[in-house]
Amino acid sequence: MARLHPVVRLVDYERLVKRRRLRVKGPLVLEEKLDGYLLVVYNGAFYTGSGRRAPNWLLRALAEAGADPLPASRNRLLYVEVYGRCLSPGGFHRNDKRCYRAALVDAARPPAYAGNIEEAVLLSRTLDPLERRGIAEDTGLEHPRETVITVDSAPRARMLIELLEGFQDREGYVLKLYSIHGHVLLPDYGAKIRGLLEVKVKHSYRDLLAGIRATHNTVF
């Protein structure tokens, strides 16, 4: 899990559901998981997901993608995934027509009294998807492809893995639970403050599920 961008594992989500620590009902946002490198932009400075200053090669890749998030980063946290044919660690974008692309995967607004990047992340409130889409359009960033479904209760891991069928051309997807959609979130992972819990669901988890079934483990 990136320190500045908490996206939890599917197995951790499943444990939360089994312990009834989540109340999920309403729209679920399934957003494609891009295979690249994360940049966190805050008040004109660039950081990696681990909280270090972003390396120059990654900034050059962002520039070549034709995006400029700096003006929109004033009093905002912008989470930008830089990917493409030349920047695809898992090879999922090896056939992309463009060498570098950049997508705004999340955006948040810290309180005015937030100081450094760590405080800003801990205290920030996630912007709703429509507002994020507007920022993406204004800055030349892409907005990840998404699918929205509606549920009456928290889906279990098996269902989430089945939903991977809609993301065959990607590493997987990120399940996004927004409190503005009516979900009651827990304080773990900063979800209550952020107003968002994110769960990564990858194609590689199919093998994990098969292994769990083979050993009669009931985690899933």
Short mmCIF file of C-alpha atoms in Angstrom, two decimals:
data_model
loop_
_atom_site.label_atom_id
_atom_site.label_comp_id
_atom_site.label_asym_id
_atom_site.label_seq_id
_atom_site.Cartn_x
_atom_site.Cartn_y
_atom_site.Cartn_z
CA MET A 1 0.00 0.00 0.00
CA ALA A 2 1.37 3.39 -0.97
CA ARG A 3 1.79 5.57 2.11
CA LEU A 4 0.22 8.60 0.45
CA HIS A 5 -2.53 6.66 -1.32
CA PRO A 6 -4.14 3.90 0.77
CA VAL A 7 -5.71 1.33 -1.56
CA VAL A 8 -6.38 -1.81 0.47
CA ARG A 9 -5.99 -5.44 -0.54
CA LEU A 10 -8.98 -7.60 -1.39
CA VAL A 11 -8.25 -9.96 1.50
CA ASP A 12 -8.30 -7.04 3.97
CA TYR A 13 -11.61 -5.84 2.57
CA GLU A 14 -13.08 -9.32 2.96
CA ARG A 15 -12.08 -9.44 6.61
CA LEU A 16 -13.76 -6.08 7.21
CA VAL A 17 -16.96 -7.35 5.61
CA LYS A 18 -16.94 -10.61 7.60
CA ARG A 19 -16.54 -8.63 10.83
CA ARG A 20 -19.42 -6.35 9.79
CA ARG A 21 -17.28 -3.26 10.04
CA LEU A 22 -18.59 -1.89 6.74
CA ARG A 23 -22.15 -0.93 5.84
CA VAL A 24 -22.34 -0.94 2.07
CA LYS A 25 -25.52 -0.17 0.16
CA GLY A 26 -25.89 1.84 -3.02
CA PRO A 27 -23.62 2.66 -5.97
CA LEU A 28 -20.24 0.96 -6.29
CA VAL A 29 -17.68 2.56 -8.59
CA LEU A 30 -15.40 0.11 -10.38
CA GLU A 31 -12.51 2.05 -11.89
CA GLU A 32 -9.91 0.54 -14.20
CA LYS A 33 -6.54 -0.11 -12.54
CA LEU A 34 -3.82 1.37 -14.69
CA ASP A 35 -0.35 -0.17 -14.78
CA GLY A 36 2.11 2.68 -14.20
CA TYR A 37 3.68 4.88 -11.51
CA LEU A 38 1.87 7.13 -9.06
CA LEU A 39 2.60 10.83 -8.70
CA VAL A 40 1.08 12.86 -5.87
CA VAL A 41 0.91 16.59 -6.62
CA TYR A 42 0.39 19.05 -3.77
CA ASN A 43 0.86 22.82 -3.78
CA GLY A 44 3.19 22.73 -6.76
CA ALA A 45 5.39 19.86 -5.56
CA PHE A 46 5.58 16.29 -6.84
CA TYR A 47 5.88 13.18 -4.67
CA THR A 48 5.87 9.44 -5.16
CA GLY A 49 3.29 7.26 -3.44
CA SER A 50 5.85 6.51 -0.73
CA GLY A 51 6.16 10.23 0.09
CA ARG A 52 9.53 10.93 -1.52
CA ARG A 53 10.21 13.70 -3.98
CA ALA A 54 9.38 12.48 -7.46
CA PRO A 55 12.38 11.58 -9.67
CA ASN A 56 13.13 13.67 -12.74
CA TRP A 57 12.53 10.80 -15.17
CA LEU A 58 8.94 10.50 -13.94
CA LEU A 59 8.38 14.24 -14.26
CA ARG A 60 9.70 14.11 -17.82
CA ALA A 61 7.27 11.29 -18.58
CA LEU A 62 4.42 13.40 -17.21
CA ALA A 63 5.47 16.34 -19.38
CA GLU A 64 5.60 14.11 -22.46
CA ALA A 65 2.09 12.94 -21.65
CA GLY A 66 0.98 16.54 -22.28
CA ALA A 67 -0.56 17.15 -18.85
CA ASP A 68 0.03 20.04 -16.45
CA PRO A 69 -1.50 19.42 -13.02
CA LEU A 70 0.46 22.15 -11.23
CA PRO A 71 -2.12 24.98 -11.46
CA ALA A 72 -4.82 22.71 -10.04
CA SER A 73 -2.63 21.47 -7.17
CA ARG A 74 -2.97 24.63 -5.10
CA ASN A 75 -4.73 23.57 -1.88
CA ARG A 76 -5.46 20.22 -3.48
CA LEU A 77 -3.97 16.74 -3.56
CA LEU A 78 -3.91 15.25 -7.03
CA TYR A 79 -3.14 11.55 -7.48
CA VAL A 80 -1.85 11.02 -11.01
CA GLU A 81 -1.02 7.67 -12.59
CA VAL A 82 1.63 7.99 -15.33
CA TYR A 83 1.55 5.00 -17.66
CA GLY A 84 1.66 4.00 -21.33
CA ARG A 85 3.64 1.82 -23.72
CA CYS A 86 6.95 3.03 -22.27
CA LEU A 87 5.86 2.95 -18.63
CA SER A 88 4.02 -0.30 -17.89
CA PRO A 89 5.76 -2.40 -15.19
CA GLY A 90 3.40 -5.35 -15.69
CA GLY A 91 3.22 -4.96 -19.47
CA PHE A 92 -0.52 -4.31 -19.58
CA HIS A 93 -0.07 -1.24 -21.82
CA ARG A 94 2.66 -2.62 -24.10
CA ASN A 95 0.43 -2.15 -27.15
CA ASP A 96 -0.67 1.37 -26.31
CA LYS A 97 -0.25 3.81 -29.18
CA ARG A 98 1.22 6.45 -26.88
CA CYS A 99 4.51 6.21 -25.05
CA TYR A 100 3.28 8.12 -21.99
CA ARG A 101 -0.20 8.89 -20.70
CA ALA A 102 -1.40 10.39 -17.42
CA ALA A 103 -4.70 9.91 -15.59
CA LEU A 104 -6.15 11.60 -12.52
CA VAL A 105 -7.12 8.63 -10.35
CA ASP A 106 -8.06 10.63 -7.23
CA ALA A 107 -8.26 14.21 -5.97
CA ALA A 108 -8.71 15.54 -2.45
CA ARG A 109 -8.89 18.83 -0.58
CA PRO A 110 -6.94 19.18 2.69
CA PRO A 111 -8.01 21.71 5.34
CA ALA A 112 -6.33 25.11 5.21
CA TYR A 113 -4.28 24.38 8.32
CA ALA A 114 -2.63 21.26 6.86
CA GLY A 115 1.14 21.64 6.72
CA ASN A 116 3.40 19.12 5.00
CA ILE A 117 2.39 16.41 2.57
CA GLU A 118 1.84 13.80 5.30
CA GLU A 119 -0.57 16.05 7.21
CA ALA A 120 -2.38 16.97 4.02
CA VAL A 121 -2.95 13.31 3.15
CA LEU A 122 -4.13 12.38 6.64
CA LEU A 123 -6.60 15.27 6.87
CA SER A 124 -7.85 15.53 3.30
CA ARG A 125 -11.38 14.91 2.07
CA THR A 126 -11.75 13.13 -1.26
CA LEU A 127 -13.51 15.08 -4.01
CA ASP A 128 -16.52 13.50 -5.64
CA PRO A 129 -16.00 11.83 -9.06
CA LEU A 130 -17.72 14.61 -11.02
CA GLU A 131 -15.47 17.30 -9.54
CA ARG A 132 -12.42 15.15 -10.23
CA ARG A 133 -13.51 14.69 -13.84
CA GLY A 134 -13.69 18.48 -14.22
CA ILE A 135 -10.16 18.91 -12.88
CA ALA A 136 -8.91 16.24 -15.28
CA GLU A 137 -10.44 18.02 -18.24
CA ASP A 138 -8.95 21.36 -17.19
CA THR A 139 -5.42 19.98 -16.78
CA GLY A 140 -5.11 17.68 -19.79
CA LEU A 141 -5.26 14.57 -17.62
CA GLU A 142 -7.34 11.54 -18.50
CA HIS A 143 -10.17 10.23 -16.36
CA PRO A 144 -10.04 6.44 -15.83
CA ARG A 145 -12.76 4.31 -17.35
CA GLU A 146 -15.37 3.29 -14.79
CA THR A 147 -18.43 1.13 -14.32
CA VAL A 148 -21.11 1.78 -11.70
CA ILE A 149 -23.29 -0.94 -10.18
CA THR A 150 -25.78 -0.81 -7.31
CA VAL A 151 -25.86 -3.30 -4.43
CA ASP A 152 -28.02 -3.91 -1.36
CA SER A 153 -25.14 -5.20 0.78
CA ALA A 154 -21.36 -5.43 0.74
CA PRO A 155 -20.26 -7.77 -2.07
CA ARG A 156 -18.01 -10.66 -1.10
CA ALA A 157 -14.62 -11.31 -2.66
CA ARG A 158 -15.93 -13.97 -5.06
CA MET A 159 -18.32 -11.48 -6.63
CA LEU A 160 -15.60 -8.84 -6.92
CA ILE A 161 -13.34 -11.32 -8.70
CA GLU A 162 -16.15 -12.22 -11.12
CA LEU A 163 -16.50 -8.52 -11.98
CA LEU A 164 -12.95 -8.61 -13.38
CA GLU A 165 -14.53 -9.87 -16.62
CA GLY A 166 -15.33 -6.26 -17.47
CA PHE A 167 -11.65 -5.26 -17.25
CA GLN A 168 -9.89 -7.86 -19.37
CA ASP A 169 -7.56 -5.33 -20.98
CA ARG A 170 -6.34 -3.92 -17.66
CA GLU A 171 -4.48 -5.10 -14.56
CA GLY A 172 -7.85 -5.14 -12.83
CA TYR A 173 -9.95 -2.48 -11.18
CA VAL A 174 -10.24 -0.43 -8.01
CA LEU A 175 -13.48 -0.72 -6.06
CA LYS A 176 -14.41 2.72 -4.71
CA LEU A 177 -16.85 3.17 -1.84
CA TYR A 178 -17.78 6.85 -1.38
CA SER A 179 -19.57 7.99 1.75
CA ILE A 180 -21.50 10.48 -0.42
CA HIS A 181 -23.13 7.43 -2.04
CA GLY A 182 -24.50 6.32 1.34
CA HIS A 183 -21.85 3.81 2.42
CA VAL A 184 -20.93 3.91 6.11
CA LEU A 185 -17.14 3.73 6.27
CA LEU A 186 -14.82 2.78 9.09
CA PRO A 187 -11.88 4.81 10.48
CA ASP A 188 -9.30 2.25 9.27
CA TYR A 189 -7.12 3.44 6.39
CA GLY A 190 -8.39 6.96 7.00
CA ALA A 191 -11.61 6.03 5.18
CA LYS A 192 -13.96 8.01 7.43
CA ILE A 193 -11.98 11.25 7.06
CA ARG A 194 -11.32 10.70 3.36
CA GLY A 195 -14.92 9.76 2.68
CA LEU A 196 -13.63 6.93 0.53
CA LEU A 197 -12.44 3.35 0.86
CA GLU A 198 -10.58 1.90 -2.12
CA VAL A 199 -9.99 -1.80 -2.73
CA LYS A 200 -7.72 -3.14 -5.47
CA VAL A 201 -8.98 -6.18 -7.37
CA LYS A 202 -6.45 -7.70 -9.78
CA HIS A 203 -6.62 -10.59 -12.24
CA SER A 204 -3.79 -12.24 -10.33
CA TYR A 205 -6.20 -12.71 -7.40
CA ARG A 206 -7.92 -15.50 -9.32
CA ASP A 207 -4.96 -17.76 -8.53
CA LEU A 208 -5.09 -16.63 -4.91
CA LEU A 209 -8.75 -17.61 -4.67
CA ALA A 210 -8.07 -20.98 -6.29
CA GLY A 211 -5.31 -21.66 -3.77
CA ILE A 212 -7.57 -20.75 -0.87
CA ARG A 213 -10.28 -23.10 -2.12
CA ALA A 214 -7.75 -25.90 -2.58
CA THR A 215 -6.69 -25.68 1.06
CA HIS A 216 -10.32 -25.34 2.30
CA ASN A 217 -9.57 -21.95 3.81
CA THR A 218 -12.77 -19.93 4.23
CA VAL A 219 -11.29 -16.41 4.20
CA PHE A 220 -13.12 -15.77 0.91
#
